Short mmCIF file of C-alpha atoms in Angstrom, two decimals:
data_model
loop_
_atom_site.label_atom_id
_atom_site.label_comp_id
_atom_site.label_asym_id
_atom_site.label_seq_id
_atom_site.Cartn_x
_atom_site.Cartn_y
_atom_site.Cartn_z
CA UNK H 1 -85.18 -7.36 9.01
CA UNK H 2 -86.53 -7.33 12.75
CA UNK H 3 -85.08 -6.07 16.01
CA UNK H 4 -84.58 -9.71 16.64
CA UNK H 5 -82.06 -10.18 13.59
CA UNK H 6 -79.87 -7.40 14.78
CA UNK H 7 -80.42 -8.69 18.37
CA UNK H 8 -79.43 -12.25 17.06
CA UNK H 9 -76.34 -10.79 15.64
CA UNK H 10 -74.99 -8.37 18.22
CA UNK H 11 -75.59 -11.60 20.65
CA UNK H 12 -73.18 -13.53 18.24
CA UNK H 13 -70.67 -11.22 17.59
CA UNK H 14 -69.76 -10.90 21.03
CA UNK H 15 -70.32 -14.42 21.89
CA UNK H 16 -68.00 -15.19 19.32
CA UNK H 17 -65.38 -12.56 20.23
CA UNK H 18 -61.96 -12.84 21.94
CA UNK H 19 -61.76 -9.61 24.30
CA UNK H 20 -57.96 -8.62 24.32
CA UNK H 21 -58.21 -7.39 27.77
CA UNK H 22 -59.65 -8.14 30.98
CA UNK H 23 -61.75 -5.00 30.79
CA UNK H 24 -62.76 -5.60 27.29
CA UNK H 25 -64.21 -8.77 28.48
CA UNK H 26 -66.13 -7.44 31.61
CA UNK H 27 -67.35 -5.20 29.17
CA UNK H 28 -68.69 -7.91 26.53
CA UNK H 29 -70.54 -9.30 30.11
CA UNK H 30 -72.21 -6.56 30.59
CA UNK H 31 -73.07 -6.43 27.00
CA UNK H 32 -74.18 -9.72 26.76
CA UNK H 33 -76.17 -9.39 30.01
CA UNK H 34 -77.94 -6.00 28.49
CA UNK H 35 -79.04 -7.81 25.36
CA UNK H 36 -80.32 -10.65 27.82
CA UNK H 37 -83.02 -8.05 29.08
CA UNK H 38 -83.15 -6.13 26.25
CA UNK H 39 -84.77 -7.47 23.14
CA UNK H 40 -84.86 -4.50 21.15
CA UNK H 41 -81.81 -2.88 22.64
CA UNK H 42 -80.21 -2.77 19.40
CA UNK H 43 -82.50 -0.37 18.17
CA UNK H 44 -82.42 4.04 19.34
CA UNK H 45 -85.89 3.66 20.70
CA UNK H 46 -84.50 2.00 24.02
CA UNK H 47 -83.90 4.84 25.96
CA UNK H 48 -81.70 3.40 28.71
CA UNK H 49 -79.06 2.77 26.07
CA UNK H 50 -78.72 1.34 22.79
CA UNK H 51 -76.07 -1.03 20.29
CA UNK H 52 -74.53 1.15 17.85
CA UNK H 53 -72.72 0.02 15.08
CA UNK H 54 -69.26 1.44 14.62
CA UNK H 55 -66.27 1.31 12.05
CA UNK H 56 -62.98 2.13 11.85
CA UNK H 57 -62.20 3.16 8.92
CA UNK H 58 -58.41 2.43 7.86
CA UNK H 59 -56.77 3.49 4.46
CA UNK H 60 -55.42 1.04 2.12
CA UNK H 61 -52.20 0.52 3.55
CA UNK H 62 -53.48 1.13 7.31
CA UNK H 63 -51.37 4.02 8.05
CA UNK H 64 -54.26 6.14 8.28
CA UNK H 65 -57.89 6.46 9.88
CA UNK H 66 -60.99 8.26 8.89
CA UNK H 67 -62.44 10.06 11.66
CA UNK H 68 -65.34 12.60 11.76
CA UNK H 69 -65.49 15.77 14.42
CA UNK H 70 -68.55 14.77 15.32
CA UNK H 71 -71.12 18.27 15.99
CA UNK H 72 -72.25 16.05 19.31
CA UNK H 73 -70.07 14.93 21.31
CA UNK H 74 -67.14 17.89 19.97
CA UNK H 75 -64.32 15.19 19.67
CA UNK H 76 -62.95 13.36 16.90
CA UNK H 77 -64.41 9.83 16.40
CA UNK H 78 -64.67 6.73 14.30
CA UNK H 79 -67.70 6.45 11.94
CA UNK H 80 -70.85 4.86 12.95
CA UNK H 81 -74.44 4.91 14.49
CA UNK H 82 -77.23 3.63 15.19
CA UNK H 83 -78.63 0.63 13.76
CA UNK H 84 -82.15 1.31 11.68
CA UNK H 85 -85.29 -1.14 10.62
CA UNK H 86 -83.54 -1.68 7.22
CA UNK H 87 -80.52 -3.47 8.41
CA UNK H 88 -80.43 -7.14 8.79
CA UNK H 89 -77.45 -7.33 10.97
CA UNK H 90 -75.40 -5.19 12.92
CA UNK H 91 -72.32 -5.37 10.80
CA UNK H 92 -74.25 -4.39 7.94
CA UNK H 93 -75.28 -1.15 9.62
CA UNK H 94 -71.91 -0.69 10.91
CA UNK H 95 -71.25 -0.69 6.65
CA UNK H 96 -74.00 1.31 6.09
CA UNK H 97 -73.08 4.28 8.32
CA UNK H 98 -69.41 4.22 7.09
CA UNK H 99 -70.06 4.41 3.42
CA UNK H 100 -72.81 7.06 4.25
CA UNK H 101 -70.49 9.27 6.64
CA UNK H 102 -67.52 8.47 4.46
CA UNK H 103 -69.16 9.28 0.93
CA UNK H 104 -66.41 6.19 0.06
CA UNK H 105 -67.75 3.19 -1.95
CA UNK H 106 -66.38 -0.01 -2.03
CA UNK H 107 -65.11 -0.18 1.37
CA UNK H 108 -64.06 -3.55 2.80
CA UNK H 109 -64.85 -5.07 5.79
CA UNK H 110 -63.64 -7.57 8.41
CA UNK H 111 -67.30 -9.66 9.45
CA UNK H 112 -65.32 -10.02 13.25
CA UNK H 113 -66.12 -8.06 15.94
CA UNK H 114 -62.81 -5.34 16.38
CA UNK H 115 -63.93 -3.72 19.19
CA UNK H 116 -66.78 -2.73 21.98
CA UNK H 117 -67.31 0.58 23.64
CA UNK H 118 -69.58 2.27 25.99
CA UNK H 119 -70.60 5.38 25.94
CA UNK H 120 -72.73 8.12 27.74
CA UNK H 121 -74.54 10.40 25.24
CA UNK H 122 -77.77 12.60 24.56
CA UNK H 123 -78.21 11.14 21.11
CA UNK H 124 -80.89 12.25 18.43
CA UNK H 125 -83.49 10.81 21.40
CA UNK H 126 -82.99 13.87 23.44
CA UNK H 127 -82.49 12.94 26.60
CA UNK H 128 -79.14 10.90 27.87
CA UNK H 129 -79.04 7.36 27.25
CA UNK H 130 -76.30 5.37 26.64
CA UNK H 131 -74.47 3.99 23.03
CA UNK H 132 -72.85 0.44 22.94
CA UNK H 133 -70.72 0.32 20.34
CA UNK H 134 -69.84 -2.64 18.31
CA UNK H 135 -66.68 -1.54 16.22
CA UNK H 136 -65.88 -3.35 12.74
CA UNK H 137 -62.60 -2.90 11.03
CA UNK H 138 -63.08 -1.36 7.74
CA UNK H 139 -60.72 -0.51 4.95
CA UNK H 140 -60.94 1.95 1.95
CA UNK H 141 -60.20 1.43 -1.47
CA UNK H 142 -56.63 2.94 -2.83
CA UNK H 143 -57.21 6.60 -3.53
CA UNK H 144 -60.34 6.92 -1.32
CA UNK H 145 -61.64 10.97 -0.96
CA UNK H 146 -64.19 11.23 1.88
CA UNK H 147 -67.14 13.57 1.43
CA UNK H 148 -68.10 14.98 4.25
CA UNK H 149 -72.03 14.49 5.44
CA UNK H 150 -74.50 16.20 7.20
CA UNK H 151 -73.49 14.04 10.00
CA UNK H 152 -69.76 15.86 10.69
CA UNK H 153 -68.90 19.26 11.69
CA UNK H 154 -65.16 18.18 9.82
CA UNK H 155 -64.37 14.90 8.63
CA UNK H 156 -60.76 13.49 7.59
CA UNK H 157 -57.81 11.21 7.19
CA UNK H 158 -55.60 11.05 10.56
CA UNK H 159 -52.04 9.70 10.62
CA UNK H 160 -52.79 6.41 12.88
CA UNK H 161 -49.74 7.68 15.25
CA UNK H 162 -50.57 11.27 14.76
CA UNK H 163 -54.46 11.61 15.93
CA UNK H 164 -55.23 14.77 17.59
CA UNK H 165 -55.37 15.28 21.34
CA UNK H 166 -59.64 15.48 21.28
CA UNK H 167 -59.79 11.86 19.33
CA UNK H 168 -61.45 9.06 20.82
CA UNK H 169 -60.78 5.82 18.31
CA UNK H 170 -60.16 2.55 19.57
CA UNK H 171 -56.77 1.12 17.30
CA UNK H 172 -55.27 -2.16 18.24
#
């Protein structure tokens, strides 16, 4: 792995991605144009703002998401963070962090870019920065009991009509 790997990637996935929305596709421009100046912008070291690597997390039959209170940023969210040395691409990390967060193995995942989101945060750097999420659609096995990490103040299954009012998901 390299910062140039998960730059490579994060570069393709949203070159290769079909924004649903006219802001969803200013917002892969400015994401695109970031990464132009930003060679290791995938990594938490570039303070002005960072990839991420995000999943939502659906049950088996999709009628429910996983989504951690997160001790941070005091909403509910999807799974994910930032991408580390190890990882060779950002959908890998985006696999990583949801089978570490989730405590659920065997989880399956869509290799397409779901989603992108922006985000302003004071992240484990300390000071504010900002996360770009890339979001991956990820489903659990049948029968799937998350374990809550260090990572979540609460973490659980949400009916995907019924999410509380604090949740900030992205569902299409």
């Amino acid at each position: 792995m390299s910062a140039s790997s998960l730059h490579a990637s994060a570069t393709a996935l949203l070159e290769s991605w079909r924004p649903p929305t006219d802001s969803d596709a200013s917002l892969r421009e400015a994401m695109l144009a970031f990464l132009g100046s930003a060679p290791r912008g995938c990594l938490r070291e570039h303070a002005p703002g960072h990839i991420t690597a995000s999943a939502v997390v659906l049950s088996h039959d999709e009628r429910e998401v996983l989504l951690t209170l997160h001790p941070r940023v005091g909403r509910w969210i999807q799974l994910g963070g930032h991408c580390e040395e190890g990882d060779e691409t950002v959908a890998a990390a985006a696999l990583r962090e949801a089978t570490e967060e989730s405590g659920i193995t065997g989880l399956r995942m869509d290799p397409e870019l779901y989603g992108a989101q922006a985000h302003p945060i004071t992240c484990s750097l300390g000071a504010p920065t900002r996360h770009l999420d890339l979001l991956f659609r990820i489903v659990a096995p049948a029968g799937a009991v998350p374990i809550r990490s260090h990572e979540s103040t609460d973490l659980r299954w949400w009916p995907v009509g019924a999410l509380p009012d604090s949740a900030d998901v992205l569902l299409r």
